[in-house]
CSV table of C-alpha atoms and ligand atoms in Angstrom, one decimal:
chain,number,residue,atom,x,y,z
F,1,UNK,CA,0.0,0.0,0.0
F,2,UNK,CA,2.8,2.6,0.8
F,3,UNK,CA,4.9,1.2,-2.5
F,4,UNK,CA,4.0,4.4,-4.2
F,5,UNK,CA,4.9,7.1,-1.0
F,6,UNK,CA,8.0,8.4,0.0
F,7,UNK,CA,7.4,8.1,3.7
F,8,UNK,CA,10.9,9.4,3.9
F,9,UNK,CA,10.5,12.3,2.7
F,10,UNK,CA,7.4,12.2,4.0
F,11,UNK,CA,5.0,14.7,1.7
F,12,UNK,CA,5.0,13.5,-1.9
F,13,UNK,CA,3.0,10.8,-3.4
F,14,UNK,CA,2.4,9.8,-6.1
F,15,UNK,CA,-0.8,7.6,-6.4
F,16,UNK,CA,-3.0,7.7,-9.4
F,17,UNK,CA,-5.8,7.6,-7.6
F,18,UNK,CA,-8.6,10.4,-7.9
F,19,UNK,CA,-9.5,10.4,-4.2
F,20,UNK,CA,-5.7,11.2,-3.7
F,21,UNK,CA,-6.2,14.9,-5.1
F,22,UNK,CA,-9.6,17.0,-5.1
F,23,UNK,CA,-9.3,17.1,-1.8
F,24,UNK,CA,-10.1,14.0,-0.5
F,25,UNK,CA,-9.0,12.4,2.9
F,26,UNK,CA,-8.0,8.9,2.4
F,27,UNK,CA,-7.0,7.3,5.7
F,28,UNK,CA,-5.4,4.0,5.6
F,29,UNK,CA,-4.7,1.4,8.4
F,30,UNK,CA,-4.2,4.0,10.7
F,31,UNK,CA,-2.2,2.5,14.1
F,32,UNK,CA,-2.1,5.5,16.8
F,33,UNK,CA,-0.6,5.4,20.5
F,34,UNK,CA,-0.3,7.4,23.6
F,35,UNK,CA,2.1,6.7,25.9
F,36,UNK,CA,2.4,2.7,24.0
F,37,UNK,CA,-0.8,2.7,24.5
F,38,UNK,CA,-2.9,1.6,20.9
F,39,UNK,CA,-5.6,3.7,20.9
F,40,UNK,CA,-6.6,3.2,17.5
F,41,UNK,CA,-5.9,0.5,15.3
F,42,UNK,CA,-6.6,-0.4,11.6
F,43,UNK,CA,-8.9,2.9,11.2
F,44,UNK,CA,-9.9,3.1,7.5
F,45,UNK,CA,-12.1,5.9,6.4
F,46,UNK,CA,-12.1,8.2,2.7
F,47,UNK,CA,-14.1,11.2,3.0
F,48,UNK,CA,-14.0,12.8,-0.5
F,49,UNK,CA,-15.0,16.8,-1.2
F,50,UNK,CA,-18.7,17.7,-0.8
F,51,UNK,CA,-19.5,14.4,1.3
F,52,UNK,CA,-20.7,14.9,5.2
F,53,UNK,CA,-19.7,11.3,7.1
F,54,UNK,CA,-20.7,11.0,10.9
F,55,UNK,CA,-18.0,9.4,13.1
F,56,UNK,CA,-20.4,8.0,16.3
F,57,UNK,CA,-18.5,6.0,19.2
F,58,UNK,CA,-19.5,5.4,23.2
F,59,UNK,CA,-17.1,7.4,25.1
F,60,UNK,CA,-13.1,6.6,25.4
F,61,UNK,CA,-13.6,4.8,21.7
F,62,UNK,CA,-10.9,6.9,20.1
F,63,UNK,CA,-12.8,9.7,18.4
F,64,UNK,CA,-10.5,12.8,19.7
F,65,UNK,CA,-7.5,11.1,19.3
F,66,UNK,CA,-8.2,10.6,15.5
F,67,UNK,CA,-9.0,14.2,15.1
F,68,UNK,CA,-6.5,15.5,17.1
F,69,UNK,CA,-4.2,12.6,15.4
F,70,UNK,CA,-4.7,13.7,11.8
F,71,UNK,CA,-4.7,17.7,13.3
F,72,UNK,CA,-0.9,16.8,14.2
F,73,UNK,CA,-1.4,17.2,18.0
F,74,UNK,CA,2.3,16.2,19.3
F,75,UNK,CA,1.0,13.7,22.2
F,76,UNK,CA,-0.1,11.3,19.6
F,77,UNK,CA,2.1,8.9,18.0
F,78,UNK,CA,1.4,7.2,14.5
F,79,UNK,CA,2.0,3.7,14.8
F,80,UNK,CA,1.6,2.9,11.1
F,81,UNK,CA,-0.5,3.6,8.3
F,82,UNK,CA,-1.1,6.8,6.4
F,83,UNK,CA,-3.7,9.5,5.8
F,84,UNK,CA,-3.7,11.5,2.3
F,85,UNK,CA,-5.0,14.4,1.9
F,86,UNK,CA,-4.8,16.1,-1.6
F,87,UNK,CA,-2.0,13.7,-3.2
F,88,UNK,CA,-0.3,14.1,0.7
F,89,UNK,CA,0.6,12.1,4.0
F,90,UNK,CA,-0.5,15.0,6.1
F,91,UNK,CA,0.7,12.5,9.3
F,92,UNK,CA,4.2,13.6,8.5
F,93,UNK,CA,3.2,17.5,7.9
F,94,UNK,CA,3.5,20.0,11.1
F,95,UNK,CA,-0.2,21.3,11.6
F,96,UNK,CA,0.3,24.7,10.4
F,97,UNK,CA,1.0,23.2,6.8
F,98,UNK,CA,-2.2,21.1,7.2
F,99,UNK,CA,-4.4,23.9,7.9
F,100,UNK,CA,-2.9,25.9,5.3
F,101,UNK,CA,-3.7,22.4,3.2
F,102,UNK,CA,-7.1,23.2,4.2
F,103,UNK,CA,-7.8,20.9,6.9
F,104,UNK,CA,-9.9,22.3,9.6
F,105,UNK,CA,-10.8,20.8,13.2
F,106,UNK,CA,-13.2,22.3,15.6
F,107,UNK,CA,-12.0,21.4,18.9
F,108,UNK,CA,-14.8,19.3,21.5
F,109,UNK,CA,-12.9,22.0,24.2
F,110,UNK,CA,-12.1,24.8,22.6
F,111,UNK,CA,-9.2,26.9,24.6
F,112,UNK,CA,-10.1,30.1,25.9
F,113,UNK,CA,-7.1,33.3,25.0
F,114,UNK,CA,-7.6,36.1,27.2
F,115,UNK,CA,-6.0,39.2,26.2
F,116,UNK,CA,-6.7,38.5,22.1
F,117,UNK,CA,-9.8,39.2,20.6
F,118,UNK,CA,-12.2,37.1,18.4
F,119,UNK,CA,-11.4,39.6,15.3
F,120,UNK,CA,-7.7,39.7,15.8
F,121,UNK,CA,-6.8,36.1,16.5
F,122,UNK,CA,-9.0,35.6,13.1
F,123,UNK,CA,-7.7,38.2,11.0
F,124,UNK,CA,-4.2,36.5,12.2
F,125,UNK,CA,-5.2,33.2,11.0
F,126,UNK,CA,-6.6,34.1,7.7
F,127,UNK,CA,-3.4,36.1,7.1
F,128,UNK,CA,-1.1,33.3,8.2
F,129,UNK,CA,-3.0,31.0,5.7
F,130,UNK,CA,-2.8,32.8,2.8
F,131,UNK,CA,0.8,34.1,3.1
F,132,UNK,CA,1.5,30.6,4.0
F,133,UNK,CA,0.2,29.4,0.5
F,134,UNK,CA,0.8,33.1,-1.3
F,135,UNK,CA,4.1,34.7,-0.2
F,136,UNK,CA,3.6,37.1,-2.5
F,137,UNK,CA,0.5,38.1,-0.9
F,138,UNK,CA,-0.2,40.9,1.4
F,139,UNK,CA,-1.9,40.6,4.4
F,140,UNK,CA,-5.9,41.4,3.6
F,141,UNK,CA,-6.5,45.1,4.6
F,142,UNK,CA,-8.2,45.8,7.8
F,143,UNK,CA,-11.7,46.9,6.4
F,144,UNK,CA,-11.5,44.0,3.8
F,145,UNK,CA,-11.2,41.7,6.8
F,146,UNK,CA,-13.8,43.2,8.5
F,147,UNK,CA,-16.3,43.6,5.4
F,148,UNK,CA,-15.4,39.8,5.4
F,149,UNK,CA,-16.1,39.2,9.1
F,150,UNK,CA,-19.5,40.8,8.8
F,151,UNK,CA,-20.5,38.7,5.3
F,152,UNK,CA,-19.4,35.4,7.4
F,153,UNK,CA,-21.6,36.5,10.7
F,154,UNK,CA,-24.6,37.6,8.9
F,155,UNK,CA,-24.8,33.8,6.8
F,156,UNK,CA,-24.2,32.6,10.5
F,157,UNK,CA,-26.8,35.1,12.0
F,158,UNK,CA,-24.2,36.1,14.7
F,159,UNK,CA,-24.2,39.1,16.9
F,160,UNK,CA,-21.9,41.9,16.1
F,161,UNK,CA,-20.2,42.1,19.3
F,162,UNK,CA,-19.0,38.5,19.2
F,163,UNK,CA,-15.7,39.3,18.0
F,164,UNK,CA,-14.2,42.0,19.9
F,165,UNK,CA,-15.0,39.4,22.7
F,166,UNK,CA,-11.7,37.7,24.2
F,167,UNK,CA,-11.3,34.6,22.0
F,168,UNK,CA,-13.4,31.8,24.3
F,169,UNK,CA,-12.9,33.6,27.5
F,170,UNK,CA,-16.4,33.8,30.0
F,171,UNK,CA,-18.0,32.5,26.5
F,172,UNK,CA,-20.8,29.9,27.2
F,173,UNK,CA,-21.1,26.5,26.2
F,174,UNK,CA,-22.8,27.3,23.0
F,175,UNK,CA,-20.8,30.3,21.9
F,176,UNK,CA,-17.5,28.0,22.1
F,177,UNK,CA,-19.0,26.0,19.5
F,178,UNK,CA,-20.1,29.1,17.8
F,179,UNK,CA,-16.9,30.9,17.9
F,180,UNK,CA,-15.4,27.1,16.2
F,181,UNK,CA,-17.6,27.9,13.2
F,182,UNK,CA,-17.2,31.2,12.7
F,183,UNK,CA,-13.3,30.2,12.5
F,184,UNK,CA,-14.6,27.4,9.9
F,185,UNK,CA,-16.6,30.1,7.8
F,186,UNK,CA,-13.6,32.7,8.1
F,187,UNK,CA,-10.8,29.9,6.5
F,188,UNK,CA,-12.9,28.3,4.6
F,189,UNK,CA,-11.4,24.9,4.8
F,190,UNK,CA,-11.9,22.0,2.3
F,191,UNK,CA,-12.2,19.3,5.1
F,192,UNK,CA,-13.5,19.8,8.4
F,193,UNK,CA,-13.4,17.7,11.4
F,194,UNK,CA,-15.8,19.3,14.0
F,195,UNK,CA,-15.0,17.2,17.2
F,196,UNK,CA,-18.2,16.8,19.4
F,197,UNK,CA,-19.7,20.5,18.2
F,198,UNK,CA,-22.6,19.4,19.7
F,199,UNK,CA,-21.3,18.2,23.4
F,200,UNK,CA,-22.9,20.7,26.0
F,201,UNK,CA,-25.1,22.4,23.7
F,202,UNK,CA,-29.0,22.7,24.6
F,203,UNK,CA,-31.1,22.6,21.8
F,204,UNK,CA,-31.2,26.4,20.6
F,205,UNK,CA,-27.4,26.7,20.5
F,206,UNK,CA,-27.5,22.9,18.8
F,207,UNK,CA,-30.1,24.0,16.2
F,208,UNK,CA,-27.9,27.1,15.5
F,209,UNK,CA,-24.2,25.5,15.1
F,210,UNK,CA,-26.1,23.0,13.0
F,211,UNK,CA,-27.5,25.8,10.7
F,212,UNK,CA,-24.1,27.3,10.9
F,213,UNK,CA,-22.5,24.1,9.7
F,214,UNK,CA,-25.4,23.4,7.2
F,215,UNK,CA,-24.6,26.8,5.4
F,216,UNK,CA,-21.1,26.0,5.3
F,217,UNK,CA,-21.7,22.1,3.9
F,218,UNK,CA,-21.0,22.7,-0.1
F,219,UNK,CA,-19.6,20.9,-3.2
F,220,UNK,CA,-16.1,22.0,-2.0
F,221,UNK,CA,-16.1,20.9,1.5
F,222,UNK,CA,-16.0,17.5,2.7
F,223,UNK,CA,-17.1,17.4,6.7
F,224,UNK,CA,-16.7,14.4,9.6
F,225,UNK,CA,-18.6,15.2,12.4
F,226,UNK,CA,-17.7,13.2,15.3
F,227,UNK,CA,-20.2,12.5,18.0
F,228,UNK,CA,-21.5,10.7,20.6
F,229,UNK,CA,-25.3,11.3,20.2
F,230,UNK,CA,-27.5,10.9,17.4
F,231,UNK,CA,-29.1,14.7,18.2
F,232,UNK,CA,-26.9,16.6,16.1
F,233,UNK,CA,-27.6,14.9,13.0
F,234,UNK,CA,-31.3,15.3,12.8
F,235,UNK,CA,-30.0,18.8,11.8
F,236,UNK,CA,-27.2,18.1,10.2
F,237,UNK,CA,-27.8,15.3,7.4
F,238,UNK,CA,-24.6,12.4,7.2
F,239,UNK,CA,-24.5,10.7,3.8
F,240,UNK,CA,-22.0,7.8,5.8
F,241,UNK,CA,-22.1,6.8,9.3
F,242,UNK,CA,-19.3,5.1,10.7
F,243,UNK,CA,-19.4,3.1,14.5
F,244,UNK,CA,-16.0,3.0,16.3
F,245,UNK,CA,-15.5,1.1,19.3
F,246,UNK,CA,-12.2,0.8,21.0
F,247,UNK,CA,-10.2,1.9,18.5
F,248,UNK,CA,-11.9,-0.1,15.3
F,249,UNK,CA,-14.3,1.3,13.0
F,250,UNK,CA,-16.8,-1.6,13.5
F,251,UNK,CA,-19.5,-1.0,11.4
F,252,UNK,CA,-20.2,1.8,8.4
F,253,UNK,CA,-23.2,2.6,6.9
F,254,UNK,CA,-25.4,5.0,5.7
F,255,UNK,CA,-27.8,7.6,7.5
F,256,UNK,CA,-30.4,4.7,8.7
F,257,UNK,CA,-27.2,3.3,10.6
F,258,UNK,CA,-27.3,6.8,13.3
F,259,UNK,CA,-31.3,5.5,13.5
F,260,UNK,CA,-30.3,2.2,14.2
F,261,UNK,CA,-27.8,3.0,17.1
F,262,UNK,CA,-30.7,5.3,18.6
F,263,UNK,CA,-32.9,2.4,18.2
F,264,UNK,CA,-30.5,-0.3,19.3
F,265,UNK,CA,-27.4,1.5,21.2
F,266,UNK,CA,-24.2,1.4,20.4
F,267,UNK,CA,-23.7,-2.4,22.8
F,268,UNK,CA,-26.2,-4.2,20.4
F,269,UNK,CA,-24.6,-2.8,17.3
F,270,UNK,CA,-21.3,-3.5,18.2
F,271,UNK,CA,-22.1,-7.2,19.4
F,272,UNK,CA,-23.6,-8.2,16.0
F,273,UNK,CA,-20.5,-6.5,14.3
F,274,UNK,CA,-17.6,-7.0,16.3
L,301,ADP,P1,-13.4,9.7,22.8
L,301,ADP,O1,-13.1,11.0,22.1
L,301,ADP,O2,-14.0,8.7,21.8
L,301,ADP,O3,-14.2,9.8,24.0
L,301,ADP,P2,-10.5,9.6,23.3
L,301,ADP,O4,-9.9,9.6,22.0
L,301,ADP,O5,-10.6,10.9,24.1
L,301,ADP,O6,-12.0,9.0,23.1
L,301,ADP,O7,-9.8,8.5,24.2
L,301,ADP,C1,-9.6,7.2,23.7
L,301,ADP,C2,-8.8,6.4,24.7
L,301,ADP,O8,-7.5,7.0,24.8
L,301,ADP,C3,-9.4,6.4,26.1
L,301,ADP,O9,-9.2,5.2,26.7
L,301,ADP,C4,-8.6,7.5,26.9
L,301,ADP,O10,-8.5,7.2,28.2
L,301,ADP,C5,-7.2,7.4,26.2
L,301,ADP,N1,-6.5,8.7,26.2
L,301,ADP,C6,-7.0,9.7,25.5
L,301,ADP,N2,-6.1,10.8,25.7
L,301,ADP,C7,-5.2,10.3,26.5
L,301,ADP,C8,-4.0,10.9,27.1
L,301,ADP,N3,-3.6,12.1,26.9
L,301,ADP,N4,-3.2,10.1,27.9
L,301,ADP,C9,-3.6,8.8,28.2
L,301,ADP,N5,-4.7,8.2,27.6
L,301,ADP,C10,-5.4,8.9,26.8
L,302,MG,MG1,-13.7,13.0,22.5
């Protein structure tokens, strides 16, 4: 499988393959550790542009440390395996060049920064991206920025005074979650992985990262929504659903499988797939 990769050099591949380019994330026999632990073994999972997959799992199944695994968060160690995104191994990239790849993660606990506000912290991470991927390009102007800002927050219906807010800091629950996707509308990524958006949420803030979400799902953008409950997708609509369980995707399937797990729970689905 990893004939055609330069592991050493750890960015270029080669594969024909269309899923391999167009954005698509192609994870393959994905081994992960903390501390020798296995956390994750044998994960498999493509996730091509413009298709929305759900990631469901009981508690301590693995779900964070995939995201934060293919995010590039140090504590994680890739045992084996590899996980292309747009012709690369992104596993051997640091995470600055995977976001400016396009790769996006909202955070299940997103950390709060007093001291720099919600404008400033995005206006430096919309820069960073596209001088990272444009050297030649100046950093956007400040009223463009903001003329941007405003466009993002009105599709999102946010309030105005959102962003002059301390990134996270005092913010609620919900306007965590909502903060996460106004950083998702302001980069405009071609993969997200939104981590538990819906943990702590009651059903107004749900409904409205959902719609938030839902106005950024597109032709361009492939999503994984990781969860733990069904709730969040009777909002936002899965076209793949995929069961893991102690570190092994178990069973995939399509929407009717998030039904079934409602139905069932996650010990009777896992016992007729293990
Ligand atoms: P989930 O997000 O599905 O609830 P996690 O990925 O957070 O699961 O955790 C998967 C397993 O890895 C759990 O058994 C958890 O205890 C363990 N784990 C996660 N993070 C750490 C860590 N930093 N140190 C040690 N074990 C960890
Ligand atoms: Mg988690």
């Amino acid at each position: 499988m990893t004939n055609n990769i330069n592991i050493k050099e750890g960015l270029e591949v080669d594969s024909q393959s269309e899923d391999n380019r167009n954005n698509s994330l192609v994870i393959k026999n994905l081994k992960v550790s903390i501390d020798d632990k296995i956390i994750l073994n044998d994960i498999n999972l493509n996730i091509k542009k413009g298709e929305v997959h759900a990631l469901m799992g009981p508690n301590g199944s693995g779900k964070s440390t995939l995201s934060c695994t293919l995010m590039g968060h140090p504590q994680y160690k890739v045992e084996s395996g590899t996980a292309m995104f747009n012709g690369k191994d992104i596993l051997q990239m640091p995470t600055n060049e995977r976001a400016c790849m396009g790769l996006f993660m909202g955070f299940q606990y997103p950390v709060s920064i007093p001291g720099v506000s919600m404008a400033n912290f995005l206006r430096m991470a919309v820069n960073s991206i596209n001088g990272k991927n444009n050297p030649e390009k100046k950093p956007m102007p400040i009223a463009k920025f903001h003329k941007l800002l405003k466009e993002k927050m009105a599709i999102l219906k946010m309030d105005s005074s959102f962003t002059s807010r301390y990134l996270n800091d005092g913010f609620s629950g919900g306007e965590k979650k909502k903060a996460e996707i106004l950083q998702m509308a302001m980069l405009e990524p071609h993969m997200a992985i939104l981590d538990e958006t819906d943990s702590g949420l009651d059903i107004d803030a749900l409904r409205f990262v959902a719609d938030g979400v839902n106005s950024l799902i597109g032709p361009n953008l492939g999503v994984l929504i990781i969860t733990h409950y069904k709730r969040i997708l009777n909002y936002i609509k899965p076209q793949f659903v995929h069961v893991l369980y102690k570190g092994r995707i178990v069973v995939s399937g399509g929407p009717e499988l998030s039904q079934l797990l409602e139905d069932q729970g996650y010990e009777e689905i896992i016992k007729n797939n293990e």
